[in-house]
């Protein structure tokens, strides 16, 4: 097979069922060691085919062509290119790029979530010294001097997944005095990670009602006129590194007039 493909472009971050702890994941995935993407040939990269399909029955492909080494779940990469694997029962994996370019910008080969601290690495071929400048706008590119020549890395697309969705506050817009009020702050944690503990806060007219809590519900056993107002809720990650607020929900409490007062009027 040919050596360096010279391939440049977007690199998809890898989502691994075992690493991410996704119960019941069915798709085939390629685990990269060392865990950086794009992988670089001079790191002696090992690819491991994982999935719920039949172990020991792996088919390997390089640049879309059948590569050989079938039946092995792990292979040591000796040529640059784009690799996939196939396992009966769970299908073909997403592609993994192994580069042999003179300058490569790498990101961690894992799913990135809001609030994560991310390290980017600029690598010169065979770890030659690099003097550098990073251009970042969601699609990152690196320009640097490698062995007295100016080189530009391929573009790496950094995808950041939501840690949890923007909350939606659900509850009645109108209820009568003395009725119970039940508000629900609904937010969906990212399926890409074991669910992180979320904390909830409720506000009426900008003032917090109660304290920070683990429950997504706020219950007021019996409301009065003072409970009328504009309500919002806020969801935050444990430690407060990420937080998101809902839109307002206007609630009106209707005051019941006693029959005796109506008869005397």
PDB file of C-alpha atoms in Angstrom:
ATOM      1  CA  UNK A   1       0.000   0.000   0.000  1.00  0.00           C
ATOM      2  CA  UNK A   2       1.082   3.611  -0.619  1.00  0.00           C
ATOM      3  CA  UNK A   3       2.566   5.679   2.190  1.00  0.00           C
ATOM      4  CA  UNK A   4       1.430   9.169   3.146  1.00  0.00           C
ATOM      5  CA  UNK A   5      -2.003  10.031   1.749  1.00  0.00           C
ATOM      6  CA  UNK A   6      -1.469  13.775   2.174  1.00  0.00           C
ATOM      7  CA  UNK A   7      -5.024  13.879   3.471  1.00  0.00           C
ATOM      8  CA  UNK A   8      -6.114  17.133   5.090  1.00  0.00           C
ATOM      9  CA  UNK A   9      -9.443  18.225   6.394  1.00  0.00           C
ATOM     10  CA  UNK A  10     -11.876  17.724   9.190  1.00  0.00           C
ATOM     11  CA  UNK A  11     -11.288  15.099  11.822  1.00  0.00           C
ATOM     12  CA  UNK A  12     -14.276  13.714  13.667  1.00  0.00           C
ATOM     13  CA  UNK A  13     -13.841  13.129  17.384  1.00  0.00           C
ATOM     14  CA  UNK A  14     -14.212   9.491  18.368  1.00  0.00           C
ATOM     15  CA  UNK A  15     -16.966   8.297  20.650  1.00  0.00           C
ATOM     16  CA  UNK A  16     -16.116   5.007  22.302  1.00  0.00           C
ATOM     17  CA  UNK A  17     -18.822   2.897  23.897  1.00  0.00           C
ATOM     18  CA  UNK A  18     -16.554   1.420  26.554  1.00  0.00           C
ATOM     19  CA  UNK A  19     -14.806   4.693  27.398  1.00  0.00           C
ATOM     20  CA  UNK A  20     -18.001   6.686  27.589  1.00  0.00           C
ATOM     21  CA  UNK A  21     -19.931   4.075  29.537  1.00  0.00           C
ATOM     22  CA  UNK A  22     -22.865   3.979  27.141  1.00  0.00           C
ATOM     23  CA  UNK A  23     -25.163   1.124  28.068  1.00  0.00           C
ATOM     24  CA  UNK A  24     -26.301  -0.963  25.148  1.00  0.00           C
ATOM     25  CA  UNK A  25     -24.133   0.782  22.529  1.00  0.00           C
ATOM     26  CA  UNK A  26     -24.177  -1.317  19.343  1.00  0.00           C
ATOM     27  CA  UNK A  27     -21.868   0.430  16.889  1.00  0.00           C
ATOM     28  CA  UNK A  28     -18.313  -0.584  16.106  1.00  0.00           C
ATOM     29  CA  UNK A  29     -15.656   1.909  17.243  1.00  0.00           C
ATOM     30  CA  UNK A  30     -11.898   2.285  16.773  1.00  0.00           C
ATOM     31  CA  UNK A  31      -9.912   2.917  19.938  1.00  0.00           C
ATOM     32  CA  UNK A  32      -6.694   4.862  19.273  1.00  0.00           C
ATOM     33  CA  UNK A  33      -3.529   4.540  21.324  1.00  0.00           C
ATOM     34  CA  UNK A  34      -1.969   7.062  22.008  1.00  0.00           C
ATOM     35  CA  UNK A  35      -5.388   8.722  22.449  1.00  0.00           C
ATOM     36  CA  UNK A  36      -4.987  11.723  20.111  1.00  0.00           C
ATOM     37  CA  UNK A  37      -6.586  12.589  16.792  1.00  0.00           C
ATOM     38  CA  UNK A  38      -5.464  12.771  14.115  1.00  0.00           C
ATOM     39  CA  UNK A  39      -3.028  10.053  15.101  1.00  0.00           C
ATOM     40  CA  UNK A  40       0.531  10.440  13.799  1.00  0.00           C
ATOM     41  CA  UNK A  41       2.506   7.637  12.233  1.00  0.00           C
ATOM     42  CA  UNK A  42       5.685   8.231  14.236  1.00  0.00           C
ATOM     43  CA  UNK A  43       3.831   7.486  17.499  1.00  0.00           C
ATOM     44  CA  UNK A  44       3.578   3.773  16.577  1.00  0.00           C
ATOM     45  CA  UNK A  45      -0.218   3.926  16.700  1.00  0.00           C
ATOM     46  CA  UNK A  46      -2.259   0.911  17.760  1.00  0.00           C
ATOM     47  CA  UNK A  47      -5.888   0.650  16.613  1.00  0.00           C
ATOM     48  CA  UNK A  48      -8.300  -1.594  18.503  1.00  0.00           C
ATOM     49  CA  UNK A  49     -11.660  -2.527  17.004  1.00  0.00           C
ATOM     50  CA  UNK A  50     -14.385  -2.571  19.650  1.00  0.00           C
ATOM     51  CA  UNK A  51     -18.108  -3.211  19.606  1.00  0.00           C
ATOM     52  CA  UNK A  52     -20.815  -5.691  20.440  1.00  0.00           C
ATOM     53  CA  UNK A  53     -20.180  -7.692  17.260  1.00  0.00           C
ATOM     54  CA  UNK A  54     -18.256 -10.943  17.053  1.00  0.00           C
ATOM     55  CA  UNK A  55     -14.798 -10.680  18.629  1.00  0.00           C
ATOM     56  CA  UNK A  56     -11.916 -12.094  16.578  1.00  0.00           C
ATOM     57  CA  UNK A  57     -13.852 -11.653  13.325  1.00  0.00           C
ATOM     58  CA  UNK A  58     -12.680  -8.138  12.479  1.00  0.00           C
ATOM     59  CA  UNK A  59     -12.218  -6.946   8.890  1.00  0.00           C
ATOM     60  CA  UNK A  60      -9.826  -4.022   8.362  1.00  0.00           C
ATOM     61  CA  UNK A  61      -9.876  -1.305   5.687  1.00  0.00           C
ATOM     62  CA  UNK A  62      -7.406   1.412   4.732  1.00  0.00           C
ATOM     63  CA  UNK A  63      -8.545   4.271   2.483  1.00  0.00           C
ATOM     64  CA  UNK A  64     -11.690   2.258   1.722  1.00  0.00           C
ATOM     65  CA  UNK A  65      -9.766  -0.792   0.523  1.00  0.00           C
ATOM     66  CA  UNK A  66      -9.625  -4.172   2.232  1.00  0.00           C
ATOM     67  CA  UNK A  67      -6.350  -4.153   4.182  1.00  0.00           C
ATOM     68  CA  UNK A  68      -5.911  -7.721   5.350  1.00  0.00           C
ATOM     69  CA  UNK A  69      -4.942  -8.730   8.893  1.00  0.00           C
ATOM     70  CA  UNK A  70      -8.517  -9.962   9.306  1.00  0.00           C
ATOM     71  CA  UNK A  71      -9.488 -11.667  12.536  1.00  0.00           C
ATOM     72  CA  UNK A  72      -7.258  -9.461  14.679  1.00  0.00           C
ATOM     73  CA  UNK A  73      -8.977  -6.997  16.995  1.00  0.00           C
ATOM     74  CA  UNK A  74      -5.849  -4.801  17.318  1.00  0.00           C
ATOM     75  CA  UNK A  75      -3.292  -3.741  14.697  1.00  0.00           C
ATOM     76  CA  UNK A  76      -0.079  -1.712  14.755  1.00  0.00           C
ATOM     77  CA  UNK A  77      -0.257   0.975  12.066  1.00  0.00           C
ATOM     78  CA  UNK A  78       2.742   1.114   9.712  1.00  0.00           C
ATOM     79  CA  UNK A  79       1.319   3.369   6.974  1.00  0.00           C
ATOM     80  CA  UNK A  80      -0.528   6.678   7.015  1.00  0.00           C
ATOM     81  CA  UNK A  81      -4.102   6.733   5.781  1.00  0.00           C
ATOM     82  CA  UNK A  82      -7.723   6.510   6.861  1.00  0.00           C
ATOM     83  CA  UNK A  83      -8.640   3.325   8.700  1.00  0.00           C
ATOM     84  CA  UNK A  84     -11.940   1.626   9.489  1.00  0.00           C
ATOM     85  CA  UNK A  85     -12.849  -1.786  10.831  1.00  0.00           C
ATOM     86  CA  UNK A  86     -15.917  -3.984  10.549  1.00  0.00           C
ATOM     87  CA  UNK A  87     -17.294  -6.519  13.010  1.00  0.00           C
ATOM     88  CA  UNK A  88     -20.195  -8.850  12.202  1.00  0.00           C
ATOM     89  CA  UNK A  89     -23.225  -7.782  14.177  1.00  0.00           C
ATOM     90  CA  UNK A  90     -22.247  -4.140  14.804  1.00  0.00           C
ATOM     91  CA  UNK A  91     -21.055  -2.928  11.386  1.00  0.00           C
ATOM     92  CA  UNK A  92     -18.251  -0.650  10.258  1.00  0.00           C
ATOM     93  CA  UNK A  93     -16.577   1.886  12.529  1.00  0.00           C
ATOM     94  CA  UNK A  94     -16.197   5.637  11.929  1.00  0.00           C
ATOM     95  CA  UNK A  95     -12.897   6.467  10.173  1.00  0.00           C
ATOM     96  CA  UNK A  96      -9.639   7.185  11.962  1.00  0.00           C
ATOM     97  CA  UNK A  97      -6.955   9.274  10.233  1.00  0.00           C
ATOM     98  CA  UNK A  98      -3.294   8.413  10.772  1.00  0.00           C
ATOM     99  CA  UNK A  99      -1.207  11.296   9.434  1.00  0.00           C
ATOM    100  CA  UNK A 100       2.403  11.551   8.331  1.00  0.00           C
ATOM    101  CA  UNK A 101       2.234  15.268   7.502  1.00  0.00           C
ATOM    102  CA  UNK A 102       5.139  17.525   8.547  1.00  0.00           C
ATOM    103  CA  UNK A 103       2.889  19.504  10.929  1.00  0.00           C
ATOM    104  CA  UNK A 104      -0.178  18.117  12.708  1.00  0.00           C
ATOM    105  CA  UNK A 105      -2.566  19.743  15.178  1.00  0.00           C
ATOM    106  CA  UNK A 106      -3.973  17.124  17.559  1.00  0.00           C
ATOM    107  CA  UNK A 107      -6.948  17.106  19.912  1.00  0.00           C
ATOM    108  CA  UNK A 108      -7.814  14.470  22.538  1.00  0.00           C
ATOM    109  CA  UNK A 109      -9.544  11.458  20.980  1.00  0.00           C
ATOM    110  CA  UNK A 110     -12.590  11.596  23.207  1.00  0.00           C
ATOM    111  CA  UNK A 111     -15.926  13.335  23.286  1.00  0.00           C
ATOM    112  CA  UNK A 112     -15.600  16.921  24.497  1.00  0.00           C
ATOM    113  CA  UNK A 113     -18.308  18.373  26.716  1.00  0.00           C
ATOM    114  CA  UNK A 114     -19.114  21.918  27.798  1.00  0.00           C
ATOM    115  CA  UNK A 115     -16.877  22.957  30.659  1.00  0.00           C
ATOM    116  CA  UNK A 116     -14.034  20.591  29.709  1.00  0.00           C
ATOM    117  CA  UNK A 117     -10.470  21.861  29.700  1.00  0.00           C
ATOM    118  CA  UNK A 118      -8.975  20.876  26.347  1.00  0.00           C
ATOM    119  CA  UNK A 119      -5.306  20.617  25.436  1.00  0.00           C
ATOM    120  CA  UNK A 120      -4.296  20.986  21.778  1.00  0.00           C
ATOM    121  CA  UNK A 121      -0.926  19.651  20.635  1.00  0.00           C
ATOM    122  CA  UNK A 122       1.057  20.851  17.623  1.00  0.00           C
ATOM    123  CA  UNK A 123       3.451  18.158  16.452  1.00  0.00           C
ATOM    124  CA  UNK A 124       6.278  18.459  13.980  1.00  0.00           C
ATOM    125  CA  UNK A 125       7.141  15.358  11.943  1.00  0.00           C
ATOM    126  CA  UNK A 126       8.940  12.833  14.147  1.00  0.00           C
ATOM    127  CA  UNK A 127       8.688  15.446  16.931  1.00  0.00           C
ATOM    128  CA  UNK A 128      10.967  17.996  15.289  1.00  0.00           C
ATOM    129  CA  UNK A 129      10.997  21.357  17.171  1.00  0.00           C
ATOM    130  CA  UNK A 130       8.136  23.681  16.212  1.00  0.00           C
ATOM    131  CA  UNK A 131       7.841  27.472  16.518  1.00  0.00           C
ATOM    132  CA  UNK A 132       4.171  28.152  16.266  1.00  0.00           C
ATOM    133  CA  UNK A 133       0.992  30.199  15.974  1.00  0.00           C
ATOM    134  CA  UNK A 134      -2.528  28.839  16.506  1.00  0.00           C
ATOM    135  CA  UNK A 135      -5.607  30.094  14.627  1.00  0.00           C
ATOM    136  CA  UNK A 136      -8.774  29.169  16.517  1.00  0.00           C
ATOM    137  CA  UNK A 137     -12.399  29.681  15.524  1.00  0.00           C
ATOM    138  CA  UNK A 138     -13.987  26.295  16.156  1.00  0.00           C
ATOM    139  CA  UNK A 139     -12.065  25.001  13.118  1.00  0.00           C
ATOM    140  CA  UNK A 140      -8.476  25.060  14.388  1.00  0.00           C
ATOM    141  CA  UNK A 141      -5.382  25.317  12.194  1.00  0.00           C
ATOM    142  CA  UNK A 142      -1.735  25.619  13.148  1.00  0.00           C
ATOM    143  CA  UNK A 143       1.042  27.512  11.350  1.00  0.00           C
ATOM    144  CA  UNK A 144       4.603  26.842  12.417  1.00  0.00           C
ATOM    145  CA  UNK A 145       8.270  26.610  11.509  1.00  0.00           C
ATOM    146  CA  UNK A 146       9.502  23.046  11.178  1.00  0.00           C
ATOM    147  CA  UNK A 147      13.152  22.507  10.268  1.00  0.00           C
ATOM    148  CA  UNK A 148      13.419  26.107   8.921  1.00  0.00           C
ATOM    149  CA  UNK A 149      10.328  25.716   6.688  1.00  0.00           C
ATOM    150  CA  UNK A 150       6.885  27.247   7.216  1.00  0.00           C
ATOM    151  CA  UNK A 151       4.208  24.554   7.431  1.00  0.00           C
ATOM    152  CA  UNK A 152       0.444  24.730   7.944  1.00  0.00           C
ATOM    153  CA  UNK A 153      -1.439  21.911   9.621  1.00  0.00           C
ATOM    154  CA  UNK A 154      -4.663  20.409   8.366  1.00  0.00           C
ATOM    155  CA  UNK A 155      -7.862  21.832   9.843  1.00  0.00           C
ATOM    156  CA  UNK A 156      -9.164  20.021  12.913  1.00  0.00           C
ATOM    157  CA  UNK A 157     -12.857  20.483  13.690  1.00  0.00           C
ATOM    158  CA  UNK A 158     -13.379  20.595  17.451  1.00  0.00           C
ATOM    159  CA  UNK A 159     -16.907  19.541  18.375  1.00  0.00           C
ATOM    160  CA  UNK A 160     -18.162  20.377  21.863  1.00  0.00           C
ATOM    161  CA  UNK A 161     -21.274  18.548  23.038  1.00  0.00           C
ATOM    162  CA  UNK A 162     -23.811  19.912  25.491  1.00  0.00           C
ATOM    163  CA  UNK A 163     -23.281  18.741  29.069  1.00  0.00           C
ATOM    164  CA  UNK A 164     -27.034  19.209  29.522  1.00  0.00           C
ATOM    165  CA  UNK A 165     -29.787  20.921  27.574  1.00  0.00           C
ATOM    166  CA  UNK A 166     -31.283  24.351  28.275  1.00  0.00           C
ATOM    167  CA  UNK A 167     -33.955  23.731  30.926  1.00  0.00           C
ATOM    168  CA  UNK A 168     -37.662  24.090  30.294  1.00  0.00           C
ATOM    169  CA  UNK A 169     -39.818  25.173  33.228  1.00  0.00           C
ATOM    170  CA  UNK A 170     -43.192  23.460  33.268  1.00  0.00           C
ATOM    171  CA  UNK A 171     -46.132  24.360  35.503  1.00  0.00           C
ATOM    172  CA  UNK A 172     -49.574  25.995  35.501  1.00  0.00           C
ATOM    173  CA  UNK A 173     -49.957  29.570  34.347  1.00  0.00           C
ATOM    174  CA  UNK A 174     -52.960  30.077  36.604  1.00  0.00           C
ATOM    175  CA  UNK A 175     -54.243  28.446  39.803  1.00  0.00           C
ATOM    176  CA  UNK A 176     -56.485  29.334  42.703  1.00  0.00           C
ATOM    177  CA  UNK A 177     -55.550  30.384  46.227  1.00  0.00           C
ATOM    178  CA  UNK A 178     -54.855  27.388  48.466  1.00  0.00           C
ATOM    179  CA  UNK A 179     -53.996  25.046  45.572  1.00  0.00           C
ATOM    180  CA  UNK A 180     -50.647  23.225  45.453  1.00  0.00           C
ATOM    181  CA  UNK A 181     -48.054  24.476  42.990  1.00  0.00           C
ATOM    182  CA  UNK A 182     -45.775  21.930  41.339  1.00  0.00           C
ATOM    183  CA  UNK A 183     -43.019  23.207  39.022  1.00  0.00           C
ATOM    184  CA  UNK A 184     -40.693  20.947  37.007  1.00  0.00           C
ATOM    185  CA  UNK A 185     -37.321  22.072  35.646  1.00  0.00           C
ATOM    186  CA  UNK A 186     -36.661  19.702  32.744  1.00  0.00           C
ATOM    187  CA  UNK A 187     -33.137  19.302  31.344  1.00  0.00           C
ATOM    188  CA  UNK A 188     -31.598  16.338  29.522  1.00  0.00           C
ATOM    189  CA  UNK A 189     -28.022  15.298  30.410  1.00  0.00           C
ATOM    190  CA  UNK A 190     -25.687  14.476  27.545  1.00  0.00           C
ATOM    191  CA  UNK A 191     -25.903  10.813  26.463  1.00  0.00           C
ATOM    192  CA  UNK A 192     -22.154  10.914  25.732  1.00  0.00           C
ATOM    193  CA  UNK A 193     -21.102  10.621  29.338  1.00  0.00           C
ATOM    194  CA  UNK A 194     -22.337   8.910  32.517  1.00  0.00           C
ATOM    195  CA  UNK A 195     -24.972  11.384  33.768  1.00  0.00           C
ATOM    196  CA  UNK A 196     -23.287  14.078  35.816  1.00  0.00           C
ATOM    197  CA  UNK A 197     -25.098  15.230  38.987  1.00  0.00           C
ATOM    198  CA  UNK A 198     -27.187  18.273  38.143  1.00  0.00           C
ATOM    199  CA  UNK A 199     -28.308  20.906  40.632  1.00  0.00           C
ATOM    200  CA  UNK A 200     -31.491  22.967  40.356  1.00  0.00           C
ATOM    201  CA  UNK A 201     -32.529  26.439  41.510  1.00  0.00           C
ATOM    202  CA  UNK A 202     -35.913  28.146  41.220  1.00  0.00           C
ATOM    203  CA  UNK A 203     -36.533  31.899  41.085  1.00  0.00           C
ATOM    204  CA  UNK A 204     -39.587  34.148  41.408  1.00  0.00           C
ATOM    205  CA  UNK A 205     -39.178  37.676  40.055  1.00  0.00           C
ATOM    206  CA  UNK A 206     -35.392  37.216  40.132  1.00  0.00           C
ATOM    207  CA  UNK A 207     -35.254  36.057  43.761  1.00  0.00           C
ATOM    208  CA  UNK A 208     -34.285  32.476  44.592  1.00  0.00           C
ATOM    209  CA  UNK A 209     -37.097  30.380  46.044  1.00  0.00           C
ATOM    210  CA  UNK A 210     -35.569  27.886  48.454  1.00  0.00           C
ATOM    211  CA  UNK A 211     -31.994  26.716  48.033  1.00  0.00           C
ATOM    212  CA  UNK A 212     -29.843  24.775  45.608  1.00  0.00           C
ATOM    213  CA  UNK A 213     -31.320  21.289  45.311  1.00  0.00           C
ATOM    214  CA  UNK A 214     -30.916  17.909  43.621  1.00  0.00           C
ATOM    215  CA  UNK A 215     -34.602  17.622  42.746  1.00  0.00           C
ATOM    216  CA  UNK A 216     -35.926  19.025  39.467  1.00  0.00           C
ATOM    217  CA  UNK A 217     -39.267  19.815  41.137  1.00  0.00           C
ATOM    218  CA  UNK A 218     -40.450  22.642  43.349  1.00  0.00           C
ATOM    219  CA  UNK A 219     -43.596  21.991  45.405  1.00  0.00           C
ATOM    220  CA  UNK A 220     -45.555  24.658  47.274  1.00  0.00           C
ATOM    221  CA  UNK A 221     -48.331  22.899  49.264  1.00  0.00           C
ATOM    222  CA  UNK A 222     -50.740  25.866  49.227  1.00  0.00           C
ATOM    223  CA  UNK A 223     -50.250  29.097  47.321  1.00  0.00           C
ATOM    224  CA  UNK A 224     -51.380  32.593  48.184  1.00  0.00           C
ATOM    225  CA  UNK A 225     -51.449  35.862  46.294  1.00  0.00           C
ATOM    226  CA  UNK A 226     -47.751  36.427  47.094  1.00  0.00           C
ATOM    227  CA  UNK A 227     -46.858  33.397  44.971  1.00  0.00           C
ATOM    228  CA  UNK A 228     -47.927  35.172  41.789  1.00  0.00           C
ATOM    229  CA  UNK A 229     -44.998  36.247  39.618  1.00  0.00           C
ATOM    230  CA  UNK A 230     -42.513  35.360  36.908  1.00  0.00           C
ATOM    231  CA  UNK A 231     -40.713  32.097  37.584  1.00  0.00           C
ATOM    232  CA  UNK A 232     -37.498  30.723  36.091  1.00  0.00           C
ATOM    233  CA  UNK A 233     -35.295  27.788  36.920  1.00  0.00           C
ATOM    234  CA  UNK A 234     -31.556  27.239  36.568  1.00  0.00           C
ATOM    235  CA  UNK A 235     -29.615  24.022  36.103  1.00  0.00           C
ATOM    236  CA  UNK A 236     -25.938  23.807  36.978  1.00  0.00           C
ATOM    237  CA  UNK A 237     -23.285  21.133  36.968  1.00  0.00           C
ATOM    238  CA  UNK A 238     -21.806  19.983  40.240  1.00  0.00           C
ATOM    239  CA  UNK A 239     -19.177  22.566  41.077  1.00  0.00           C
ATOM    240  CA  UNK A 240     -21.023  25.231  39.087  1.00  0.00           C
ATOM    241  CA  UNK A 241     -18.726  25.241  36.048  1.00  0.00           C
ATOM    242  CA  UNK A 242     -21.747  25.231  33.709  1.00  0.00           C
ATOM    243  CA  UNK A 243     -25.206  26.702  34.242  1.00  0.00           C
ATOM    244  CA  UNK A 244     -28.222  27.406  32.054  1.00  0.00           C
ATOM    245  CA  UNK A 245     -31.510  29.184  32.725  1.00  0.00           C
ATOM    246  CA  UNK A 246     -35.024  28.601  31.447  1.00  0.00           C
ATOM    247  CA  UNK A 247     -37.336  31.190  29.942  1.00  0.00           C
ATOM    248  CA  UNK A 248     -39.885  32.831  32.224  1.00  0.00           C
ATOM    249  CA  UNK A 249     -43.155  31.233  33.233  1.00  0.00           C
ATOM    250  CA  UNK A 250     -45.753  33.745  34.425  1.00  0.00           C
ATOM    251  CA  UNK A 251     -48.006  32.370  37.192  1.00  0.00           C
ATOM    252  CA  UNK A 252     -51.131  34.106  38.506  1.00  0.00           C
ATOM    253  CA  UNK A 253     -52.804  33.072  41.760  1.00  0.00           C
ATOM    254  CA  UNK A 254     -56.554  33.802  41.760  1.00  0.00           C
ATOM    255  CA  UNK A 255     -57.983  34.951  45.091  1.00  0.00           C
ATOM    256  CA  UNK A 256     -61.333  33.393  45.981  1.00  0.00           C
ATOM    257  CA  UNK A 257     -63.915  35.794  47.414  1.00  0.00           C
ATOM    258  CA  UNK A 258     -66.026  34.262  50.239  1.00  0.00           C
ATOM    259  CA  UNK A 259     -69.759  33.872  49.455  1.00  0.00           C
ATOM    260  CA  UNK A 260     -70.640  35.842  52.627  1.00  0.00           C
ATOM    261  CA  UNK A 261     -68.711  38.812  51.266  1.00  0.00           C
ATOM    262  CA  UNK A 262     -70.618  38.620  47.994  1.00  0.00           C
ATOM    263  CA  UNK A 263     -74.004  38.452  49.763  1.00  0.00           C
ATOM    264  CA  UNK A 264     -73.233  41.460  51.952  1.00  0.00           C
ATOM    265  CA  UNK A 265     -72.169  43.622  49.042  1.00  0.00           C
TER     266      UNK A 265
END
